[in-house]
Amino acid sequence: MRLRDQLAPVLPTSLEAFLFAVYPATLLLGSIFAALDPSSRSAPYDANMRAHPPYAAPSFFAHKTNIFNALFVKVGWLWTTVAFLPFLFTYGGPVYLLTPRRVQGLVRYVLITAWWYAATQWFFGPALIDRIFVVTGGLCRTHEGVATGAACKAIGGVWVGGHDPSGHVFMLSLASLFLWMEVLPVRLRCQGVDDERYVSDGLDFARAKRAEIESQMLYGLQPNDPPAPVAFRVILSLAGLWWWMLLMTAIYFHSWFEKLTGLLMAFSGIYVIYFVPRVVPKLRRRIGMPAV
């Protein structure tokens, strides 16, 4: 057995690898555009704001108050929830049944939401992003002792210094990857296409088996049991918007390293919830795998 086949349970499939590659490629594309675009290159940039000043914003999307940022990204997890839950309850049985697969889907949603909340809202005090900022030397100018960026801005302070992982990159990447990781296996299974996922009992990769085998042994989704088209299209539309706003963030906000760390934080949460269960049977039985 080839090494690649032996490690299949802990490695992304070809489709997953392509999906993961889209995100750093988007950040790179945004950085290249910002470097080549005359208006972006000539506009002043405020390192403390991690953005162009409003009076010199080179684009509609360079304004933090643009309608897409204000109405969608700022409450992005709410929109992600609104898109995901109807999808979860429109396949695998009547909408009113709380099937085992749906319970597992809800558990995955709770876990991914907990990671988003810990990183951006609260983690036994300040959120992880705020803690990273303070630990690396950041502070609230004129209001020392304030521990969060939101509190600093609320009292008119300026969040300066330190390393500030991009919360926008984190949320947009985490939310869209979450939706893709839930939707794609279901879509492929409904079309009778092998999704190439493997599972194993612990680290005994030599006995790895196709994920679809467990699906057939339990309550596997049949190809004639597709999700509601409307729910699928809503997720596609939202994922597309999240990608576009990620590109805009890559062009106009934060440093490259701050965007990269925000992306890595998103990747780490996705890996723990969607890849670790492939090699931990007890965890797999509790939180499941999409379409398995």
PDB file of C-alpha atoms in Angstrom:
ATOM      1  CA  MET A   1       0.000   0.000   0.000  1.00  0.00           C
ATOM      2  CA  ARG A   2       1.372   3.407  -0.945  1.00  0.00           C
ATOM      3  CA  LEU A   3       2.210   5.884   1.827  1.00  0.00           C
ATOM      4  CA  ARG A   4      -0.451   8.264   0.499  1.00  0.00           C
ATOM      5  CA  ASP A   5      -3.068   5.530   0.799  1.00  0.00           C
ATOM      6  CA  GLN A   6      -1.908   4.573   4.277  1.00  0.00           C
ATOM      7  CA  LEU A   7      -2.230   8.164   5.492  1.00  0.00           C
ATOM      8  CA  ALA A   8      -5.537   8.763   3.702  1.00  0.00           C
ATOM      9  CA  PRO A   9      -7.618   9.066   6.919  1.00  0.00           C
ATOM     10  CA  VAL A  10      -5.607  12.076   8.134  1.00  0.00           C
ATOM     11  CA  LEU A  11      -5.114  13.740   4.748  1.00  0.00           C
ATOM     12  CA  PRO A  12      -7.660  15.733   2.756  1.00  0.00           C
ATOM     13  CA  THR A  13      -9.208  14.170  -0.307  1.00  0.00           C
ATOM     14  CA  SER A  14      -8.387  15.668  -3.701  1.00  0.00           C
ATOM     15  CA  LEU A  15     -11.534  17.789  -3.546  1.00  0.00           C
ATOM     16  CA  GLU A  16     -10.836  18.879   0.029  1.00  0.00           C
ATOM     17  CA  ALA A  17      -7.227  19.723  -0.873  1.00  0.00           C
ATOM     18  CA  PHE A  18      -8.448  21.934  -3.714  1.00  0.00           C
ATOM     19  CA  LEU A  19     -10.956  23.576  -1.383  1.00  0.00           C
ATOM     20  CA  PHE A  20      -8.309  24.283   1.264  1.00  0.00           C
ATOM     21  CA  ALA A  21      -5.950  25.671  -1.379  1.00  0.00           C
ATOM     22  CA  VAL A  22      -8.533  28.246  -2.471  1.00  0.00           C
ATOM     23  CA  TYR A  23      -8.144  30.201   0.774  1.00  0.00           C
ATOM     24  CA  PRO A  24      -4.396  30.988   0.786  1.00  0.00           C
ATOM     25  CA  ALA A  25      -4.675  31.519  -2.966  1.00  0.00           C
ATOM     26  CA  THR A  26      -7.392  34.114  -2.319  1.00  0.00           C
ATOM     27  CA  LEU A  27      -5.214  35.900   0.234  1.00  0.00           C
ATOM     28  CA  LEU A  28      -2.317  35.879  -2.214  1.00  0.00           C
ATOM     29  CA  LEU A  29      -4.526  37.153  -5.031  1.00  0.00           C
ATOM     30  CA  GLY A  30      -5.764  39.993  -2.831  1.00  0.00           C
ATOM     31  CA  SER A  31      -2.228  40.975  -1.854  1.00  0.00           C
ATOM     32  CA  ILE A  32      -1.112  40.989  -5.487  1.00  0.00           C
ATOM     33  CA  PHE A  33      -4.077  43.134  -6.496  1.00  0.00           C
ATOM     34  CA  ALA A  34      -3.400  45.589  -3.658  1.00  0.00           C
ATOM     35  CA  ALA A  35       0.229  45.866  -4.755  1.00  0.00           C
ATOM     36  CA  LEU A  36      -0.621  46.434  -8.430  1.00  0.00           C
ATOM     37  CA  ASP A  37      -3.761  48.574  -8.178  1.00  0.00           C
ATOM     38  CA  PRO A  38      -2.744  52.255  -8.417  1.00  0.00           C
ATOM     39  CA  SER A  39      -5.580  53.497  -6.182  1.00  0.00           C
ATOM     40  CA  SER A  40      -4.812  50.979  -3.434  1.00  0.00           C
ATOM     41  CA  ARG A  41      -1.078  51.552  -3.667  1.00  0.00           C
ATOM     42  CA  SER A  42      -1.366  55.335  -3.451  1.00  0.00           C
ATOM     43  CA  ALA A  43      -4.009  55.476  -0.694  1.00  0.00           C
ATOM     44  CA  PRO A  44      -2.697  56.053   2.857  1.00  0.00           C
ATOM     45  CA  TYR A  45      -2.888  53.072   5.187  1.00  0.00           C
ATOM     46  CA  ASP A  46      -3.381  53.318   8.957  1.00  0.00           C
ATOM     47  CA  ALA A  47      -1.463  50.466  10.615  1.00  0.00           C
ATOM     48  CA  ASN A  48      -3.357  50.946  13.887  1.00  0.00           C
ATOM     49  CA  MET A  49      -6.736  50.683  12.177  1.00  0.00           C
ATOM     50  CA  ARG A  50      -5.484  47.821   9.978  1.00  0.00           C
ATOM     51  CA  ALA A  51      -7.251  49.627   7.146  1.00  0.00           C
ATOM     52  CA  HIS A  52      -7.256  52.661   4.908  1.00  0.00           C
ATOM     53  CA  PRO A  53      -8.678  55.781   6.609  1.00  0.00           C
ATOM     54  CA  PRO A  54     -12.332  56.335   5.610  1.00  0.00           C
ATOM     55  CA  TYR A  55     -11.558  59.623   3.849  1.00  0.00           C
ATOM     56  CA  ALA A  56      -8.970  57.906   1.619  1.00  0.00           C
ATOM     57  CA  ALA A  57     -10.571  54.491   1.087  1.00  0.00           C
ATOM     58  CA  PRO A  58      -9.716  53.431  -2.474  1.00  0.00           C
ATOM     59  CA  SER A  59     -12.886  51.387  -2.963  1.00  0.00           C
ATOM     60  CA  PHE A  60     -16.447  50.909  -1.746  1.00  0.00           C
ATOM     61  CA  PHE A  61     -15.317  47.655  -0.140  1.00  0.00           C
ATOM     62  CA  ALA A  62     -12.418  49.384   1.631  1.00  0.00           C
ATOM     63  CA  HIS A  63     -14.965  51.114   3.887  1.00  0.00           C
ATOM     64  CA  LYS A  64     -15.729  49.069   6.998  1.00  0.00           C
ATOM     65  CA  THR A  65     -19.250  50.514   6.894  1.00  0.00           C
ATOM     66  CA  ASN A  66     -20.087  49.142   3.439  1.00  0.00           C
ATOM     67  CA  ILE A  67     -23.469  47.429   3.383  1.00  0.00           C
ATOM     68  CA  PHE A  68     -22.112  43.919   2.825  1.00  0.00           C
ATOM     69  CA  ASN A  69     -19.788  44.198   5.790  1.00  0.00           C
ATOM     70  CA  ALA A  70     -22.371  45.854   8.030  1.00  0.00           C
ATOM     71  CA  LEU A  71     -25.351  43.607   7.215  1.00  0.00           C
ATOM     72  CA  PHE A  72     -23.636  40.298   6.530  1.00  0.00           C
ATOM     73  CA  VAL A  73     -20.043  39.922   7.751  1.00  0.00           C
ATOM     74  CA  LYS A  74     -20.585  41.642  11.109  1.00  0.00           C
ATOM     75  CA  VAL A  75     -23.301  39.082  11.884  1.00  0.00           C
ATOM     76  CA  GLY A  76     -21.778  36.401   9.706  1.00  0.00           C
ATOM     77  CA  TRP A  77     -22.287  33.520  12.095  1.00  0.00           C
ATOM     78  CA  LEU A  78     -25.996  34.259  12.268  1.00  0.00           C
ATOM     79  CA  TRP A  79     -26.254  34.012   8.467  1.00  0.00           C
ATOM     80  CA  THR A  80     -24.190  30.821   8.500  1.00  0.00           C
ATOM     81  CA  THR A  81     -26.585  29.319  11.033  1.00  0.00           C
ATOM     82  CA  VAL A  82     -29.624  30.400   9.028  1.00  0.00           C
ATOM     83  CA  ALA A  83     -28.177  28.710   5.937  1.00  0.00           C
ATOM     84  CA  PHE A  84     -27.014  25.499   7.607  1.00  0.00           C
ATOM     85  CA  LEU A  85     -29.968  24.431   9.741  1.00  0.00           C
ATOM     86  CA  PRO A  86     -32.544  24.216   6.898  1.00  0.00           C
ATOM     87  CA  PHE A  87     -30.021  22.216   4.880  1.00  0.00           C
ATOM     88  CA  LEU A  88     -29.459  19.790   7.763  1.00  0.00           C
ATOM     89  CA  PHE A  89     -33.196  19.175   8.184  1.00  0.00           C
ATOM     90  CA  THR A  90     -34.100  18.758   4.508  1.00  0.00           C
ATOM     91  CA  TYR A  91     -32.353  15.470   3.797  1.00  0.00           C
ATOM     92  CA  GLY A  92     -32.184  12.068   5.427  1.00  0.00           C
ATOM     93  CA  GLY A  93     -35.835  11.832   6.412  1.00  0.00           C
ATOM     94  CA  PRO A  94     -38.900  13.969   7.092  1.00  0.00           C
ATOM     95  CA  VAL A  95     -38.068  17.464   8.271  1.00  0.00           C
ATOM     96  CA  TYR A  96     -39.727  16.922  11.657  1.00  0.00           C
ATOM     97  CA  LEU A  97     -37.581  13.904  12.627  1.00  0.00           C
ATOM     98  CA  LEU A  98     -34.492  14.365  14.782  1.00  0.00           C
ATOM     99  CA  THR A  99     -32.515  11.482  13.288  1.00  0.00           C
ATOM    100  CA  PRO A 100     -29.123  10.331  14.650  1.00  0.00           C
ATOM    101  CA  ARG A 101     -27.358  11.938  11.691  1.00  0.00           C
ATOM    102  CA  ARG A 102     -29.075  15.255  12.369  1.00  0.00           C
ATOM    103  CA  VAL A 103     -28.117  15.094  16.035  1.00  0.00           C
ATOM    104  CA  GLN A 104     -24.496  14.560  14.999  1.00  0.00           C
ATOM    105  CA  GLY A 105     -24.765  17.446  12.540  1.00  0.00           C
ATOM    106  CA  LEU A 106     -26.025  19.672  15.342  1.00  0.00           C
ATOM    107  CA  VAL A 107     -23.123  18.554  17.553  1.00  0.00           C
ATOM    108  CA  ARG A 108     -20.631  19.509  14.821  1.00  0.00           C
ATOM    109  CA  TYR A 109     -22.367  22.863  14.453  1.00  0.00           C
ATOM    110  CA  VAL A 110     -22.143  23.462  18.214  1.00  0.00           C
ATOM    111  CA  LEU A 111     -18.453  22.560  18.232  1.00  0.00           C
ATOM    112  CA  ILE A 112     -17.555  24.788  15.291  1.00  0.00           C
ATOM    113  CA  THR A 113     -19.640  27.589  16.830  1.00  0.00           C
ATOM    114  CA  ALA A 114     -17.788  27.147  20.121  1.00  0.00           C
ATOM    115  CA  TRP A 115     -14.460  27.564  18.290  1.00  0.00           C
ATOM    116  CA  TRP A 116     -15.711  30.728  16.567  1.00  0.00           C
ATOM    117  CA  TYR A 117     -17.001  32.068  19.891  1.00  0.00           C
ATOM    118  CA  ALA A 118     -13.776  31.282  21.771  1.00  0.00           C
ATOM    119  CA  ALA A 119     -11.651  32.927  19.096  1.00  0.00           C
ATOM    120  CA  THR A 120     -13.693  36.077  18.549  1.00  0.00           C
ATOM    121  CA  GLN A 121     -16.063  36.649  21.480  1.00  0.00           C
ATOM    122  CA  TRP A 122     -15.088  35.099  24.816  1.00  0.00           C
ATOM    123  CA  PHE A 123     -12.620  32.557  26.142  1.00  0.00           C
ATOM    124  CA  PHE A 124     -12.862  32.618  29.928  1.00  0.00           C
ATOM    125  CA  GLY A 125     -12.435  36.377  29.621  1.00  0.00           C
ATOM    126  CA  PRO A 126     -11.051  38.041  26.484  1.00  0.00           C
ATOM    127  CA  ALA A 127     -11.351  36.102  23.231  1.00  0.00           C
ATOM    128  CA  LEU A 128      -8.326  34.226  21.889  1.00  0.00           C
ATOM    129  CA  ILE A 129      -7.670  36.853  19.216  1.00  0.00           C
ATOM    130  CA  ASP A 130      -7.626  39.596  21.868  1.00  0.00           C
ATOM    131  CA  ARG A 131      -5.369  37.504  24.084  1.00  0.00           C
ATOM    132  CA  ILE A 132      -2.900  36.997  21.231  1.00  0.00           C
ATOM    133  CA  PHE A 133      -2.914  40.737  20.575  1.00  0.00           C
ATOM    134  CA  VAL A 134      -2.183  41.629  24.204  1.00  0.00           C
ATOM    135  CA  VAL A 135       0.433  38.900  24.698  1.00  0.00           C
ATOM    136  CA  THR A 136       2.340  40.157  21.656  1.00  0.00           C
ATOM    137  CA  GLY A 137       2.504  43.696  23.034  1.00  0.00           C
ATOM    138  CA  GLY A 138      -0.825  45.228  22.043  1.00  0.00           C
ATOM    139  CA  LEU A 139      -2.751  47.647  24.233  1.00  0.00           C
ATOM    140  CA  CYS A 140      -5.542  50.188  24.229  1.00  0.00           C
ATOM    141  CA  ARG A 141      -3.946  53.597  23.784  1.00  0.00           C
ATOM    142  CA  THR A 142      -5.115  56.154  26.386  1.00  0.00           C
ATOM    143  CA  HIS A 143      -7.050  53.433  28.237  1.00  0.00           C
ATOM    144  CA  GLU A 144      -4.534  50.939  29.568  1.00  0.00           C
ATOM    145  CA  GLY A 145      -5.924  47.813  31.153  1.00  0.00           C
ATOM    146  CA  VAL A 146      -8.730  47.361  28.631  1.00  0.00           C
ATOM    147  CA  ALA A 147      -8.461  43.731  27.520  1.00  0.00           C
ATOM    148  CA  THR A 148     -10.529  43.559  24.336  1.00  0.00           C
ATOM    149  CA  GLY A 149     -10.552  45.396  21.033  1.00  0.00           C
ATOM    150  CA  ALA A 150     -14.319  45.888  21.150  1.00  0.00           C
ATOM    151  CA  ALA A 151     -14.168  47.469  24.613  1.00  0.00           C
ATOM    152  CA  CYS A 152     -11.273  49.692  23.554  1.00  0.00           C
ATOM    153  CA  LYS A 153     -13.147  51.035  20.537  1.00  0.00           C
ATOM    154  CA  ALA A 154     -16.352  51.460  22.564  1.00  0.00           C
ATOM    155  CA  ILE A 155     -14.657  53.923  24.917  1.00  0.00           C
ATOM    156  CA  GLY A 156     -12.907  55.817  22.141  1.00  0.00           C
ATOM    157  CA  GLY A 157      -9.502  54.191  22.521  1.00  0.00           C
ATOM    158  CA  VAL A 158      -7.207  52.886  19.799  1.00  0.00           C
ATOM    159  CA  TRP A 159      -6.113  49.241  19.710  1.00  0.00           C
ATOM    160  CA  VAL A 160      -2.403  49.569  18.879  1.00  0.00           C
ATOM    161  CA  GLY A 161       0.704  47.427  18.697  1.00  0.00           C
ATOM    162  CA  GLY A 162       0.761  43.663  18.974  1.00  0.00           C
ATOM    163  CA  HIS A 163      -0.182  41.007  16.469  1.00  0.00           C
ATOM    164  CA  ASP A 164      -3.873  41.134  15.571  1.00  0.00           C
ATOM    165  CA  PRO A 165      -5.018  37.962  13.745  1.00  0.00           C
ATOM    166  CA  SER A 166      -7.665  38.959  11.240  1.00  0.00           C
ATOM    167  CA  GLY A 167     -11.070  38.180  12.720  1.00  0.00           C
ATOM    168  CA  HIS A 168     -12.672  38.690   9.304  1.00  0.00           C
ATOM    169  CA  VAL A 169     -10.393  36.158   7.636  1.00  0.00           C
ATOM    170  CA  PHE A 170     -10.977  33.742  10.500  1.00  0.00           C
ATOM    171  CA  MET A 171     -14.772  34.015  10.454  1.00  0.00           C
ATOM    172  CA  LEU A 172     -15.172  34.047   6.668  1.00  0.00           C
ATOM    173  CA  SER A 173     -12.843  31.071   6.226  1.00  0.00           C
ATOM    174  CA  LEU A 174     -14.284  29.074   9.122  1.00  0.00           C
ATOM    175  CA  ALA A 175     -17.903  29.705   8.155  1.00  0.00           C
ATOM    176  CA  SER A 176     -17.489  28.901   4.466  1.00  0.00           C
ATOM    177  CA  LEU A 177     -15.308  25.831   5.109  1.00  0.00           C
ATOM    178  CA  PHE A 178     -17.857  24.578   7.628  1.00  0.00           C
ATOM    179  CA  LEU A 179     -20.609  24.865   5.023  1.00  0.00           C
ATOM    180  CA  TRP A 180     -18.513  23.195   2.314  1.00  0.00           C
ATOM    181  CA  MET A 181     -17.429  20.334   4.589  1.00  0.00           C
ATOM    182  CA  GLU A 182     -21.075  19.661   5.419  1.00  0.00           C
ATOM    183  CA  VAL A 183     -22.546  20.093   1.950  1.00  0.00           C
ATOM    184  CA  LEU A 184     -20.053  18.485  -0.429  1.00  0.00           C
ATOM    185  CA  PRO A 185     -20.118  14.922   1.010  1.00  0.00           C
ATOM    186  CA  VAL A 186     -23.909  14.943   0.969  1.00  0.00           C
ATOM    187  CA  ARG A 187     -24.028  16.256  -2.580  1.00  0.00           C
ATOM    188  CA  LEU A 188     -21.512  13.695  -3.814  1.00  0.00           C
ATOM    189  CA  ARG A 189     -23.258  10.827  -2.046  1.00  0.00           C
ATOM    190  CA  CYS A 190     -26.624  11.839  -3.488  1.00  0.00           C
ATOM    191  CA  GLN A 191     -25.101  11.722  -6.974  1.00  0.00           C
ATOM    192  CA  GLY A 192     -23.533   8.332  -6.318  1.00  0.00           C
ATOM    193  CA  VAL A 193     -19.970   9.731  -6.475  1.00  0.00           C
ATOM    194  CA  ASP A 194     -17.224   8.384  -4.227  1.00  0.00           C
ATOM    195  CA  ASP A 195     -16.012  11.208  -1.971  1.00  0.00           C
ATOM    196  CA  GLU A 196     -12.648   9.449  -1.343  1.00  0.00           C
ATOM    197  CA  ARG A 197     -12.807   9.775   2.444  1.00  0.00           C
ATOM    198  CA  TYR A 198     -11.184   7.046   4.540  1.00  0.00           C
ATOM    199  CA  VAL A 199     -11.588   6.195   8.217  1.00  0.00           C
ATOM    200  CA  SER A 200      -9.504   4.008  10.500  1.00  0.00           C
ATOM    201  CA  ASP A 201      -9.607   2.570  13.990  1.00  0.00           C
ATOM    202  CA  GLY A 202      -6.972   4.704  15.621  1.00  0.00           C
ATOM    203  CA  LEU A 203      -3.583   5.034  13.959  1.00  0.00           C
ATOM    204  CA  ASP A 204      -3.735   1.591  12.378  1.00  0.00           C
ATOM    205  CA  PHE A 205      -3.844   3.077   8.893  1.00  0.00           C
ATOM    206  CA  ALA A 206      -3.117  -0.288   7.267  1.00  0.00           C
ATOM    207  CA  ARG A 207      -6.732  -1.222   7.995  1.00  0.00           C
ATOM    208  CA  ALA A 208      -8.239   2.027   6.782  1.00  0.00           C
ATOM    209  CA  LYS A 209     -11.566   1.661   5.015  1.00  0.00           C
ATOM    210  CA  ARG A 210     -13.757   3.834   2.885  1.00  0.00           C
ATOM    211  CA  ALA A 211     -16.079   6.092   4.847  1.00  0.00           C
ATOM    212  CA  GLU A 212     -18.983   4.919   2.696  1.00  0.00           C
ATOM    213  CA  ILE A 213     -18.633   1.439   4.226  1.00  0.00           C
ATOM    214  CA  GLU A 214     -19.593   2.830   7.628  1.00  0.00           C
ATOM    215  CA  SER A 215     -22.357   4.778   5.955  1.00  0.00           C
ATOM    216  CA  GLN A 216     -23.854   1.589   4.527  1.00  0.00           C
ATOM    217  CA  MET A 217     -23.467  -0.230   7.860  1.00  0.00           C
ATOM    218  CA  LEU A 218     -25.320   2.474   9.786  1.00  0.00           C
ATOM    219  CA  TYR A 219     -27.993   4.632   8.177  1.00  0.00           C
ATOM    220  CA  GLY A 220     -26.282   5.643   4.970  1.00  0.00           C
ATOM    221  CA  LEU A 221     -27.723   8.287   2.721  1.00  0.00           C
ATOM    222  CA  GLN A 222     -28.967   6.829  -0.527  1.00  0.00           C
ATOM    223  CA  PRO A 223     -28.382   8.529  -3.894  1.00  0.00           C
ATOM    224  CA  ASN A 224     -32.138   9.147  -4.228  1.00  0.00           C
ATOM    225  CA  ASP A 225     -32.315  11.146  -0.998  1.00  0.00           C
ATOM    226  CA  PRO A 226     -31.063  14.632  -1.951  1.00  0.00           C
ATOM    227  CA  PRO A 227     -31.364  17.805   0.147  1.00  0.00           C
ATOM    228  CA  ALA A 228     -33.890  20.451  -0.829  1.00  0.00           C
ATOM    229  CA  PRO A 229     -32.585  22.420  -3.844  1.00  0.00           C
ATOM    230  CA  VAL A 230     -33.429  25.747  -2.225  1.00  0.00           C
ATOM    231  CA  ALA A 231     -31.400  24.946   0.907  1.00  0.00           C
ATOM    232  CA  PHE A 232     -28.442  23.902  -1.244  1.00  0.00           C
ATOM    233  CA  ARG A 233     -28.604  27.079  -3.335  1.00  0.00           C
ATOM    234  CA  VAL A 234     -28.791  29.267  -0.244  1.00  0.00           C
ATOM    235  CA  ILE A 235     -25.575  27.705   1.042  1.00  0.00           C
ATOM    236  CA  LEU A 236     -23.883  28.123  -2.342  1.00  0.00           C
ATOM    237  CA  SER A 237     -24.896  31.788  -2.441  1.00  0.00           C
ATOM    238  CA  LEU A 238     -23.684  32.482   1.081  1.00  0.00           C
ATOM    239  CA  ALA A 239     -20.408  30.626   0.518  1.00  0.00           C
ATOM    240  CA  GLY A 240     -19.889  32.707  -2.619  1.00  0.00           C
ATOM    241  CA  LEU A 241     -20.480  35.927  -0.681  1.00  0.00           C
ATOM    242  CA  TRP A 242     -18.094  34.804   2.048  1.00  0.00           C
ATOM    243  CA  TRP A 243     -15.398  34.138  -0.589  1.00  0.00           C
ATOM    244  CA  TRP A 244     -15.889  37.585  -2.142  1.00  0.00           C
ATOM    245  CA  MET A 245     -15.662  39.336   1.221  1.00  0.00           C
ATOM    246  CA  LEU A 246     -12.552  37.281   2.029  1.00  0.00           C
ATOM    247  CA  LEU A 247     -10.992  38.614  -1.168  1.00  0.00           C
ATOM    248  CA  MET A 248     -11.954  42.175  -0.221  1.00  0.00           C
ATOM    249  CA  THR A 249     -10.403  41.685   3.217  1.00  0.00           C
ATOM    250  CA  ALA A 250      -7.256  40.351   1.563  1.00  0.00           C
ATOM    251  CA  ILE A 251      -7.023  43.476  -0.588  1.00  0.00           C
ATOM    252  CA  TYR A 252      -7.839  46.253   1.856  1.00  0.00           C
ATOM    253  CA  PHE A 253      -7.358  45.137   5.464  1.00  0.00           C
ATOM    254  CA  HIS A 254      -4.670  43.802   7.815  1.00  0.00           C
ATOM    255  CA  SER A 255      -1.111  42.748   7.113  1.00  0.00           C
ATOM    256  CA  TRP A 256      -0.319  39.533   5.260  1.00  0.00           C
ATOM    257  CA  PHE A 257       0.823  37.775   8.450  1.00  0.00           C
ATOM    258  CA  GLU A 258      -2.313  38.816  10.363  1.00  0.00           C
ATOM    259  CA  LYS A 259      -4.476  37.408   7.583  1.00  0.00           C
ATOM    260  CA  LEU A 260      -2.426  34.214   7.492  1.00  0.00           C
ATOM    261  CA  THR A 261      -2.783  33.599  11.235  1.00  0.00           C
ATOM    262  CA  GLY A 262      -6.529  34.192  11.013  1.00  0.00           C
ATOM    263  CA  LEU A 263      -6.677  31.581   8.251  1.00  0.00           C
ATOM    264  CA  LEU A 264      -4.577  29.074  10.206  1.00  0.00           C
ATOM    265  CA  MET A 265      -6.891  29.441  13.198  1.00  0.00           C
ATOM    266  CA  ALA A 266      -9.846  28.600  10.934  1.00  0.00           C
ATOM    267  CA  PHE A 267      -8.020  25.623   9.419  1.00  0.00           C
ATOM    268  CA  SER A 268      -7.157  24.238  12.864  1.00  0.00           C
ATOM    269  CA  GLY A 269     -10.800  24.209  13.978  1.00  0.00           C
ATOM    270  CA  ILE A 270     -11.933  22.536  10.759  1.00  0.00           C
ATOM    271  CA  TYR A 271      -9.224  19.894  11.000  1.00  0.00           C
ATOM    272  CA  VAL A 272     -10.072  18.936  14.571  1.00  0.00           C
ATOM    273  CA  ILE A 273     -13.793  18.598  13.873  1.00  0.00           C
ATOM    274  CA  TYR A 274     -13.732  17.040  10.392  1.00  0.00           C
ATOM    275  CA  PHE A 275     -10.446  15.102  10.192  1.00  0.00           C
ATOM    276  CA  VAL A 276      -9.586  13.913  13.703  1.00  0.00           C
ATOM    277  CA  PRO A 277     -12.816  11.834  13.945  1.00  0.00           C
ATOM    278  CA  ARG A 278     -11.672   9.870  10.900  1.00  0.00           C
ATOM    279  CA  VAL A 279      -9.004   8.229  13.061  1.00  0.00           C
ATOM    280  CA  VAL A 280     -10.766   8.299  16.450  1.00  0.00           C
ATOM    281  CA  PRO A 281     -13.710   5.852  16.374  1.00  0.00           C
ATOM    282  CA  LYS A 282     -15.205   6.975  19.685  1.00  0.00           C
ATOM    283  CA  LEU A 283     -15.254  10.597  18.561  1.00  0.00           C
ATOM    284  CA  ARG A 284     -16.592   9.565  15.166  1.00  0.00           C
ATOM    285  CA  ARG A 285     -19.507   7.768  16.792  1.00  0.00           C
ATOM    286  CA  ARG A 286     -20.387  10.872  18.780  1.00  0.00           C
ATOM    287  CA  ILE A 287     -20.048  13.710  16.289  1.00  0.00           C
ATOM    288  CA  GLY A 288     -20.225  11.681  13.090  1.00  0.00           C
ATOM    289  CA  MET A 289     -19.103  12.635   9.611  1.00  0.00           C
ATOM    290  CA  PRO A 290     -21.283  14.395   7.034  1.00  0.00           C
ATOM    291  CA  ALA A 291     -23.203  11.861   4.925  1.00  0.00           C
ATOM    292  CA  VAL A 292     -21.852   8.942   7.005  1.00  0.00           C
TER     293      VAL A 292
END
